[in-house]
Coordinates of C-alpha atoms and ligand atoms in Angstrom, one line a residue:
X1 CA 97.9 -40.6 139.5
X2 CA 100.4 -40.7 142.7
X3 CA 99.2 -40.0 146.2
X4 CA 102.3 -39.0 148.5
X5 CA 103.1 -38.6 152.3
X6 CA 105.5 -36.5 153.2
X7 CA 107.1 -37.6 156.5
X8 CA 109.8 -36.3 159.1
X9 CA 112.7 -38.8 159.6
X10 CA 114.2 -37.0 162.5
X11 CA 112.5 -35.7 166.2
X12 CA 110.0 -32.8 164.4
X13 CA 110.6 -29.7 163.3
X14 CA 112.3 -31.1 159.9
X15 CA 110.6 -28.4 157.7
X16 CA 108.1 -30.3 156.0
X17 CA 105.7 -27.6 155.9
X18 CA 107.6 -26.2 153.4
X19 CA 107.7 -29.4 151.3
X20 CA 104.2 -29.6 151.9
X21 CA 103.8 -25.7 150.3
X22 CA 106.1 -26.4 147.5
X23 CA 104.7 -29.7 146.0
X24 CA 101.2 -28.6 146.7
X25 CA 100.1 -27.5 143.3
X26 CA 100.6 -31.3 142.3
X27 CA 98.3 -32.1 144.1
X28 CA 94.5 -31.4 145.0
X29 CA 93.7 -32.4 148.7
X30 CA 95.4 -32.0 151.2
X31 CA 95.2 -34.8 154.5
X32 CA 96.1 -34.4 158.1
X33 CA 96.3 -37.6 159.7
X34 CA 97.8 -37.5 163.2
X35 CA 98.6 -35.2 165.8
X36 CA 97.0 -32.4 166.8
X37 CA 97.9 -28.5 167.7
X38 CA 101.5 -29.9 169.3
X39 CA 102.6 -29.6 165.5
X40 CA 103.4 -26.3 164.4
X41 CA 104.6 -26.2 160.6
X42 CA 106.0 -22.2 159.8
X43 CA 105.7 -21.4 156.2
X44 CA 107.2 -18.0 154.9
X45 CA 105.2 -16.8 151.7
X46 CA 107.2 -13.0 150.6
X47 CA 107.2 -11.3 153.5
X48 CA 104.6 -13.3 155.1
X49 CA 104.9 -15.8 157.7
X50 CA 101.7 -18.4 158.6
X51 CA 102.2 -20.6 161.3
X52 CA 100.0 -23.7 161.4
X53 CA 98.8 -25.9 164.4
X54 CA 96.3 -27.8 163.3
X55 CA 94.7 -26.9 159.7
X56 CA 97.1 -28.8 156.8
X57 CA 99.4 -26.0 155.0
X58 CA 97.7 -26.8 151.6
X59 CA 94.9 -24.5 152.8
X60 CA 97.2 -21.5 151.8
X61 CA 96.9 -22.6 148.2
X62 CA 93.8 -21.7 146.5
X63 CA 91.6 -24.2 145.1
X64 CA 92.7 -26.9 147.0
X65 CA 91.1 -29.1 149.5
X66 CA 92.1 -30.2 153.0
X67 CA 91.2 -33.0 155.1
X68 CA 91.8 -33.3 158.9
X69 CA 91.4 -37.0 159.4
X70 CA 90.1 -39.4 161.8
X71 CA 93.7 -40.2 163.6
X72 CA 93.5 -36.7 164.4
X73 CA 93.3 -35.2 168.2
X74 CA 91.4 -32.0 168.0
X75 CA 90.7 -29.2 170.2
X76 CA 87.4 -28.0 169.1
X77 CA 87.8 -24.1 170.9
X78 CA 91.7 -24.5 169.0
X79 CA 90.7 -25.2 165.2
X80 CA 87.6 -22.5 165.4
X81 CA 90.9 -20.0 166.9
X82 CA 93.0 -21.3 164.0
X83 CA 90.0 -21.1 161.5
X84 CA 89.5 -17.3 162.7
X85 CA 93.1 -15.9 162.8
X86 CA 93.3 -17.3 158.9
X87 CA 90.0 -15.8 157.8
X88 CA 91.4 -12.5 158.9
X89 CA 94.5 -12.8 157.0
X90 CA 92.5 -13.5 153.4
X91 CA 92.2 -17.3 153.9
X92 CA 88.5 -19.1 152.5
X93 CA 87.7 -22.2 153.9
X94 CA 84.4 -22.3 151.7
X95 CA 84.0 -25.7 151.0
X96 CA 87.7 -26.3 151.2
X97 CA 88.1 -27.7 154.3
X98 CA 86.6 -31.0 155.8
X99 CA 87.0 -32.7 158.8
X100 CA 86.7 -36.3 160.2
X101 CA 83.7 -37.0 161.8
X102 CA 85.7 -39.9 163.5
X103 CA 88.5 -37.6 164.7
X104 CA 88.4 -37.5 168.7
X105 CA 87.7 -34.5 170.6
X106 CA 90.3 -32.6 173.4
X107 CA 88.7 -31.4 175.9
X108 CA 89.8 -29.6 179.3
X109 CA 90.6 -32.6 181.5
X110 CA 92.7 -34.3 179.0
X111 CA 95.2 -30.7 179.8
X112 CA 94.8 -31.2 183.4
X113 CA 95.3 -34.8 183.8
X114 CA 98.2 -33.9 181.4
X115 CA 99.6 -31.4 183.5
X116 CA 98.9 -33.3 186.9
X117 CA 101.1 -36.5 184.8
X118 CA 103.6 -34.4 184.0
X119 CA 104.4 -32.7 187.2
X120 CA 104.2 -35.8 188.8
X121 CA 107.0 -37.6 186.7
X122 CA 109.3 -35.1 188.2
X123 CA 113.2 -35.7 186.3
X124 CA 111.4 -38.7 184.2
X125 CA 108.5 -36.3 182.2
X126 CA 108.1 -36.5 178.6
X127 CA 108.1 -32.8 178.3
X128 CA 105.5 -32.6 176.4
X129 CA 103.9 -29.7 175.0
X130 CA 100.5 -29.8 177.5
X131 CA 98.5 -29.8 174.6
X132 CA 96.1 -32.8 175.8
X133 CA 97.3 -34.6 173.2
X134 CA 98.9 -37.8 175.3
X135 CA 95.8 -38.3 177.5
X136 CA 93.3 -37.6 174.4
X137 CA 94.4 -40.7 172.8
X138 CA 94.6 -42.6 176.1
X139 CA 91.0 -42.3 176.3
X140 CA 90.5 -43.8 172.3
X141 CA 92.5 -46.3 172.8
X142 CA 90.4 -46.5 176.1
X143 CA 87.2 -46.4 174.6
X144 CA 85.9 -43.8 176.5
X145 CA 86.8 -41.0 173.7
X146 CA 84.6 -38.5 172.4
X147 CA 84.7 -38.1 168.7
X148 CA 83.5 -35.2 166.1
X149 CA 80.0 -36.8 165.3
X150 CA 79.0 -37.3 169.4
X151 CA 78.9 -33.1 169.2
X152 CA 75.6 -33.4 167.2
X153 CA 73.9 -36.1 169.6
X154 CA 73.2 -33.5 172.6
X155 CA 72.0 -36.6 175.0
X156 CA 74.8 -39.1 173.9
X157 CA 77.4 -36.1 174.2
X158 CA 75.9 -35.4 177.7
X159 CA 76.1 -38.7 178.4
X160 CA 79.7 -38.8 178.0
X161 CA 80.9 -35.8 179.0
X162 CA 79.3 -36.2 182.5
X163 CA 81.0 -39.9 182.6
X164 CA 84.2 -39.1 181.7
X165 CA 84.6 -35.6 184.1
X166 CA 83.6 -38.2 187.0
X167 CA 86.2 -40.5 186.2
X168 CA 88.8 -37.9 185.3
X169 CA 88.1 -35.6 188.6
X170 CA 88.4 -39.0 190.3
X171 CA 91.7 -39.5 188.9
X172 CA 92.6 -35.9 189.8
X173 CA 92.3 -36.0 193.2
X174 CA 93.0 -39.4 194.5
X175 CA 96.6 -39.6 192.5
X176 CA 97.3 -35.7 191.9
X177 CA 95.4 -33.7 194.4
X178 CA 94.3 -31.5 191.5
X179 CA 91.1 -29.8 191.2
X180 CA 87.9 -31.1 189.9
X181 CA 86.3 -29.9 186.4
X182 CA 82.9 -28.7 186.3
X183 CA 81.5 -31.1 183.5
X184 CA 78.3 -28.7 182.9
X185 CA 80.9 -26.0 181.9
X186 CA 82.6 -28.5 179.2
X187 CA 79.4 -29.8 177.6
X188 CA 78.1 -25.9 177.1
X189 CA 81.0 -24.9 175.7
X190 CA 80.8 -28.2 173.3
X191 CA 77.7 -27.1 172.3
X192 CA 78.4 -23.8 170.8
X193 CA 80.9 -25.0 168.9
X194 CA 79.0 -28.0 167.5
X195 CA 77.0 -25.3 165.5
X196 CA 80.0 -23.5 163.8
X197 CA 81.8 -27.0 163.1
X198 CA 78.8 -29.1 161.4
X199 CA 79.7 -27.3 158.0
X200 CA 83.4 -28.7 157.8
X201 CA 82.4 -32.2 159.4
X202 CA 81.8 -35.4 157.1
X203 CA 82.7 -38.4 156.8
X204 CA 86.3 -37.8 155.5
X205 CA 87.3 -41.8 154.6
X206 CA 84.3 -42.6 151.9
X207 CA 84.9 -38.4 150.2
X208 CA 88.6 -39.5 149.8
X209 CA 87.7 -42.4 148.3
X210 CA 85.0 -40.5 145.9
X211 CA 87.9 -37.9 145.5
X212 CA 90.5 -40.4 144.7
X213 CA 87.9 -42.4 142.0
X214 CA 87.3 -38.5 140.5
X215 CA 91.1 -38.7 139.5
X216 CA 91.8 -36.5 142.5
X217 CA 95.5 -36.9 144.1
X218 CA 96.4 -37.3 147.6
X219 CA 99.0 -35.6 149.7
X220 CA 99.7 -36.8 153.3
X221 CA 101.3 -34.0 155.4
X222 CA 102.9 -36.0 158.8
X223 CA 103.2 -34.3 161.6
X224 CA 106.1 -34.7 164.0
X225 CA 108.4 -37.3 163.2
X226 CA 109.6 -41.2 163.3
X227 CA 111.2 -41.0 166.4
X228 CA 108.4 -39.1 167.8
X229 CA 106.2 -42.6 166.8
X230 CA 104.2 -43.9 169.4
X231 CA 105.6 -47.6 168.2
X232 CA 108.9 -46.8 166.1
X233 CA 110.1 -43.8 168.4
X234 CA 112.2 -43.3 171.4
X235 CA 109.3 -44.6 174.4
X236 CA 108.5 -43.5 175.9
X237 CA 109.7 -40.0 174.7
X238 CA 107.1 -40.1 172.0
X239 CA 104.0 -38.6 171.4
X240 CA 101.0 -41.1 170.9
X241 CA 100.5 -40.7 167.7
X242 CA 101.4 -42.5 164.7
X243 CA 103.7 -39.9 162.6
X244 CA 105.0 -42.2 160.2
X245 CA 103.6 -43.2 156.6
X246 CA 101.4 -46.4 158.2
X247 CA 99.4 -43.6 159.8
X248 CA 98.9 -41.5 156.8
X249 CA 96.8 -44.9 156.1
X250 CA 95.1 -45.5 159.6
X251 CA 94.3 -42.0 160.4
X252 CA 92.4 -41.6 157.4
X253 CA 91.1 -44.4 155.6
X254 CA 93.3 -44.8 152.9
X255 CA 93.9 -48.2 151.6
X256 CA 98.0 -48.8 151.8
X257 CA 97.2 -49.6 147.8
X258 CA 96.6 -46.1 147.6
X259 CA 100.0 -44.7 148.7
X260 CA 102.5 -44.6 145.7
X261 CA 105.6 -42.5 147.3
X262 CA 106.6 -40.9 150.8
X263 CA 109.3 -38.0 150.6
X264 CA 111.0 -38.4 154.0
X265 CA 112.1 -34.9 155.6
X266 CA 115.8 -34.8 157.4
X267 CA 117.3 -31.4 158.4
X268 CA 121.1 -31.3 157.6
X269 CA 121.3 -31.8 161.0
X270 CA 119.3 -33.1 163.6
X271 CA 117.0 -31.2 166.8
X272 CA 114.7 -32.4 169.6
X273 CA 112.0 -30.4 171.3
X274 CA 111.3 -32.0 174.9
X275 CA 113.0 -34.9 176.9
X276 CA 114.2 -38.0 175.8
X277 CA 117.7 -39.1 174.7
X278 CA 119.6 -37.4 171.5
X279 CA 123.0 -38.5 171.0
X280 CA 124.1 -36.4 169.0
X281 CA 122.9 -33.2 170.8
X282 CA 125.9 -30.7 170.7
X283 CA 125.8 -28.8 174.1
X284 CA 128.7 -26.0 173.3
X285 CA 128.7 -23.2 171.5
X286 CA 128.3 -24.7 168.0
X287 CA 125.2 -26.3 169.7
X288 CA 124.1 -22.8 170.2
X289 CA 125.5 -21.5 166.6
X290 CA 123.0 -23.9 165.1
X291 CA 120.0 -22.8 167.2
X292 CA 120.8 -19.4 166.7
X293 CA 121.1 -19.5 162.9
X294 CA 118.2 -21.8 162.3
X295 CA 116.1 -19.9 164.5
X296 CA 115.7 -23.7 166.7
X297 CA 112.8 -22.8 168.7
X298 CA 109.2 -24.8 169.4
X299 CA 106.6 -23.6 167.1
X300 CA 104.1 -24.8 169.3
X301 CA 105.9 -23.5 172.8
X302 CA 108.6 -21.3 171.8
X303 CA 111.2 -24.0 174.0
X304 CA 114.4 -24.0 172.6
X305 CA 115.2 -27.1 170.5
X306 CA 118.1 -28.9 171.2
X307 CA 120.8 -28.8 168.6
X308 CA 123.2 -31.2 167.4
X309 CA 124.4 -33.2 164.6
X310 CA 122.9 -35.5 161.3
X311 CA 122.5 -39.0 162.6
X312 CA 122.8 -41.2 160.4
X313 CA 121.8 -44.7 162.3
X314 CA 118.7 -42.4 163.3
X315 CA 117.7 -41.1 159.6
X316 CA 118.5 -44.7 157.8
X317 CA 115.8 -45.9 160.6
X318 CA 113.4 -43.6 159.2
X319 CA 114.1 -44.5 155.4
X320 CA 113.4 -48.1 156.4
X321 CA 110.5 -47.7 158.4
X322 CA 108.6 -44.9 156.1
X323 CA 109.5 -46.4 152.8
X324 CA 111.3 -43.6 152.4
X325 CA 113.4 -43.7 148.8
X326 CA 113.6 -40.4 148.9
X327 CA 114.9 -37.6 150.9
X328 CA 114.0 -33.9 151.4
X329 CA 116.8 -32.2 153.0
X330 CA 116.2 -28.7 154.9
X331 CA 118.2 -26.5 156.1
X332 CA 121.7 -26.8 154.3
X333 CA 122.4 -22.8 155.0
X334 CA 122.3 -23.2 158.7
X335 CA 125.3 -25.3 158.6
X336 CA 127.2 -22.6 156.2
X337 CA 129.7 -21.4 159.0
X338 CA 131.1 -24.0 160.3
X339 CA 134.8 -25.3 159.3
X340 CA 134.2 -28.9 160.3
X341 CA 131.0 -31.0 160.0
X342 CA 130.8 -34.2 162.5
X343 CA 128.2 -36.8 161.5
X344 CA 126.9 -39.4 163.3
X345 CA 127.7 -43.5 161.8
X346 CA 127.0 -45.1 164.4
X347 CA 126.6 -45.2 168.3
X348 CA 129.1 -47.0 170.8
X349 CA 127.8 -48.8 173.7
X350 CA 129.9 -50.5 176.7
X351 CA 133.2 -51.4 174.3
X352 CA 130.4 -52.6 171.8
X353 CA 129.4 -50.7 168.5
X354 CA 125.8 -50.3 167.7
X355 CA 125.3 -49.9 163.9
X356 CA 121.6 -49.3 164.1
X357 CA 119.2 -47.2 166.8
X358 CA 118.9 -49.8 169.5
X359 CA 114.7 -50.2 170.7
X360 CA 115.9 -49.7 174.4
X361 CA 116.1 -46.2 175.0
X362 CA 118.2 -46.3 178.1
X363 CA 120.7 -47.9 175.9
X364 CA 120.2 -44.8 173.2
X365 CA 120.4 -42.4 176.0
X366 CA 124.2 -43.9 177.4
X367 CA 125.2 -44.4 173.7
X368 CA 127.8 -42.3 172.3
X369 CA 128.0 -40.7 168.8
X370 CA 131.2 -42.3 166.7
X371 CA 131.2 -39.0 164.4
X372 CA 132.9 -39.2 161.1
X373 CA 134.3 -35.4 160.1
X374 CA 133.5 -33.5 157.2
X375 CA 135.0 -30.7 155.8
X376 CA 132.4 -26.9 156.2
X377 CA 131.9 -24.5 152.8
X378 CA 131.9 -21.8 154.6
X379 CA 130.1 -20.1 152.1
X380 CA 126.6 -18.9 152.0
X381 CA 124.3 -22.0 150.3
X382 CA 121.2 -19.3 150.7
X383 CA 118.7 -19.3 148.0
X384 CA 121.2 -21.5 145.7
X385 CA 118.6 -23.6 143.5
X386 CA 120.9 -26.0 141.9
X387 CA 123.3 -28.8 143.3
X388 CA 126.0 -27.9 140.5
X389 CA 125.9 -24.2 142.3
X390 CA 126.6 -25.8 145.8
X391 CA 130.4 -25.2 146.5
X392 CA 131.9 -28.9 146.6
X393 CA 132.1 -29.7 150.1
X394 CA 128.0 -29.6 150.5
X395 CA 127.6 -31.1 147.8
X396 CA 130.2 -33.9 149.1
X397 CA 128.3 -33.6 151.9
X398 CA 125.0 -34.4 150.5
X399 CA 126.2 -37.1 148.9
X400 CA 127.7 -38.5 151.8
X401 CA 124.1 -37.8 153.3
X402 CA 122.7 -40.0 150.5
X403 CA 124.8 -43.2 150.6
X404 CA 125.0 -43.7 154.2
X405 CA 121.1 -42.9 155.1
X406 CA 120.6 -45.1 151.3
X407 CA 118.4 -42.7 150.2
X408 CA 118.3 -40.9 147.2
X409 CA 118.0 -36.7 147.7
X410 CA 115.6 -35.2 145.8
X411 CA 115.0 -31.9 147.2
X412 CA 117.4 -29.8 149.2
X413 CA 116.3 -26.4 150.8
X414 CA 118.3 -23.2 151.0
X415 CA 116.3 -20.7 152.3
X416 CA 112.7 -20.5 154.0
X417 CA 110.7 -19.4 151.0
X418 CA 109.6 -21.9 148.4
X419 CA 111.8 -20.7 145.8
X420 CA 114.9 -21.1 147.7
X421 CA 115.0 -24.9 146.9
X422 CA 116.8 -27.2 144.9
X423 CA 114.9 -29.9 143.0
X424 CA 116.7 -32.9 141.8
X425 CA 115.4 -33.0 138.4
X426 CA 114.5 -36.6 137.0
X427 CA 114.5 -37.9 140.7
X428 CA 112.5 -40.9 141.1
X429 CA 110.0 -39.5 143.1
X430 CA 109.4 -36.6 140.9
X431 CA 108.8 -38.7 137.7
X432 CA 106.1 -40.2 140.2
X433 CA 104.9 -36.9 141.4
X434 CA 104.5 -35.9 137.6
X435 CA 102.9 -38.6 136.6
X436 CA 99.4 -38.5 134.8
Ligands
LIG501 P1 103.0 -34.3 173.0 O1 102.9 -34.6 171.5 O2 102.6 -33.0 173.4 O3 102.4 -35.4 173.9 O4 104.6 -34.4 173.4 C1 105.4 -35.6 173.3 C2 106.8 -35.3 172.8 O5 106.7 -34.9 171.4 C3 107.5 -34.1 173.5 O6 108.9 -34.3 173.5 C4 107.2 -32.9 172.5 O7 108.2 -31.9 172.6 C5 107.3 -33.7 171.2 N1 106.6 -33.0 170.1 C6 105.2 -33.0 169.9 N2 104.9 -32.3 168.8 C7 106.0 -31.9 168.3 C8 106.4 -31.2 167.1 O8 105.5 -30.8 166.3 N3 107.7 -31.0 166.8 C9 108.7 -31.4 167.7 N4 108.4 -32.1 168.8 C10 107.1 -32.3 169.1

């Protein structure tokens, strides 16, 4: 009975969503366990599109459960939205839905100390994507955070609210000369949505242990990626989360006993949302041939992604770090045009080569890509659903994919609906994912 995370090995944005949608009916919960509404995962179902923030993609799958856990960030007024736009379009959360009463709450000064902190970094900002998300987990790790369950304890929440808006409006003006927040205003509006929550909120760590004795299996769905890690990313260019497969553990009381696989998501080539260094981002026009084509913008903010090339060093990171035997790779098609294929082995660094992602990102940011060519198809990969159907130079150029990242590819997608996918048939990991 195999519980799974499916993780991004790259910046975000890898397409896990759709991994997530496609191995679903293996498996019957669902977990969220980082992040918060910065993630946006885009599945297309026919001629549907759903774009999800918040709520794990499994809800679009009848019958089976979802779990936003405790390493969550939530914005209470955000899910409820979330909740709402899916209820109009068919979705039932009826008794399908949980959510940790240990997850901490966003509120409205976490965006505007955001937004102060950013403005204020000037040419050195993160570039995040003002969702509250930094400065929510700032005040966990602070011990001043409010969580799900303080929304049912009117005097404790009161308590808090008023403490923190002091210290925050404090904050606002001495170092930002922003405006204060009315505290009375927040702790109103977290009452009314105490009342529509209390049906979803439990205490998500002891049901997935009850689920997981019931013979229930698990899937993890990360959010961002790796390099996006609050400890194993690019800092500070990170968010402050923990996106990698540790935090599938931490952020919702799963033992690490309990964790069987991890199906690491790379796009066939690499993009970045936000600031931070990228060696292999392509700034010319096949830079913006690869936006264009795979449609490279935020799901969260609508920014253009930056574009550039598979990095290997960066991807054989991830592999190592996640536990990652096994690769899902999205996005072949995008790279069907192009006549040459560069790909990243390794970085040079003052007349040194660096084989592996070096910790100090000012060293990443000056290092330069030693690219290894490959020859393009030029042919369309769209929809193809096995490898033998590739024309040989992707398929060379999965394989090339495989042995340098030492992972072995078990899924490849050609196309944004589920059915344009290529499944590796007696891979590893789907012997595990099959298993009774
Ligand atoms: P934050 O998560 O809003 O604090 O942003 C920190 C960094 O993570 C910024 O560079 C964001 O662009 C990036 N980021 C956050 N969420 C995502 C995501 O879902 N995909 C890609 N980048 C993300």
């Amino acid at each position: 009975m195999a519980n799974l995370a499916i993780v991004g090995t790259q910046w975000g944005d890898e397409g896990k969503g759709k991994i997530v949608d496609l191995l679903c009916e293996h498996f019957d919960v669902v977990a969220r366990y980082q992040g918060g509404h910065n993630a946006g995962h885009t599945v297309k179902i026919g001629e549907r599109q759903f774009v999800m923030h918040l709520i794990p993609s499994g809800i679009l799958h009848p019958g089976k459960f979802c779990v936003i856990g405790n390493g969550v960030v939530i914005d209470p007024e955000y899910l409820l939205n979330e909740m709402a736009q899916l209820e109009s379009l068919g979705i039932s959360f009826n008794g399908r839905l949980l959510i940790s009463n240990r997850a901490h709450l966003i509120l409205p000064y976490h965006r505007a100390v955001e937004k102060a902190a950013e403005e204020a970094l000037g040419d050195r900002k993160i570039g995040t994507t003002f969702r509250g998300i930094g400065p929510c987990y700032e005040d966990k790790a602070a011990r001043v955070g409010i969580r799900v369950c303080d929304l049912f304890y009117p005097e404790v929440l009161h308590e808090k609210v008023f403490a923190n808006v002091k210290t925050k409006n404090t904050l606002l003006a001495a170092l930002y000369h922003a405006e204060p927040l009315d505290a009375a205003s927040i702790y109103d509006s977290l009452q009314a949505v105490a009342d529509k929550l209390q049906p979803y909120v439990a205490d998500t760590a002891m049901w997935l242990d009850q689920a997981m004795k019931a013979g229930k299996r698990l899937l993890f769905e990360g959010a961002q990626a790796i390099h996006l890690d609050l400890d194993h990313g690019t800092y500070p260019f990170v968010t402050s989360s923990s996106a990698g497969s540790g935090g599938a553990l931490t952020g919702t009381g799963v033992a690490p006993t309990r964790l069987h696989g991890v199906i690491g998501v790379a796009k066939a080539y690499a993009t970045r949302v936000g600031g931070g260094p990228f060696p292999t981002e392509v700034k010319d026009a096949a830079g913006e041939e690869l936006r264009r084509r795979g449609y490279e913008y935020g799901a969260s903010t609508g920014r253009p992604r930056r574009c550039g090339w598979f990095d290997v060093p960066a991807v054989r990171y991830a592999r190592a770090i996640l536990g990652a035997d096994a690769l899902a790779i999205t996005k072949i098609d995008v790279l069907d045009v192009f006549k040459e294929i560069p790909v990243c082995v390794g970085y040079r660094y003052k007349n040194s080569d660096l084989k592996e992602m070096p910790a100090e990102t000012y060293v990443l940011a000056e290092a330069q890509p030693v690219y290894k060519n490959f020859p393009g198809w030029q042919k369309s990969t769209v929809g193809i659903t096995a490898l033998e159907s590739m024309p040989q130079a992707a398929q060379d150029y999965l394989k090339v994919l495989s042995e340098m990242t030492e992972a072995e590819i078990a899924m490849v997608s050609t196309g944004p609906e589920r059915n344009q996918t290529i499944v590796k048939e007696g891979s590893s990991i789907l012997k595990l994912i099959k298993k009774k």
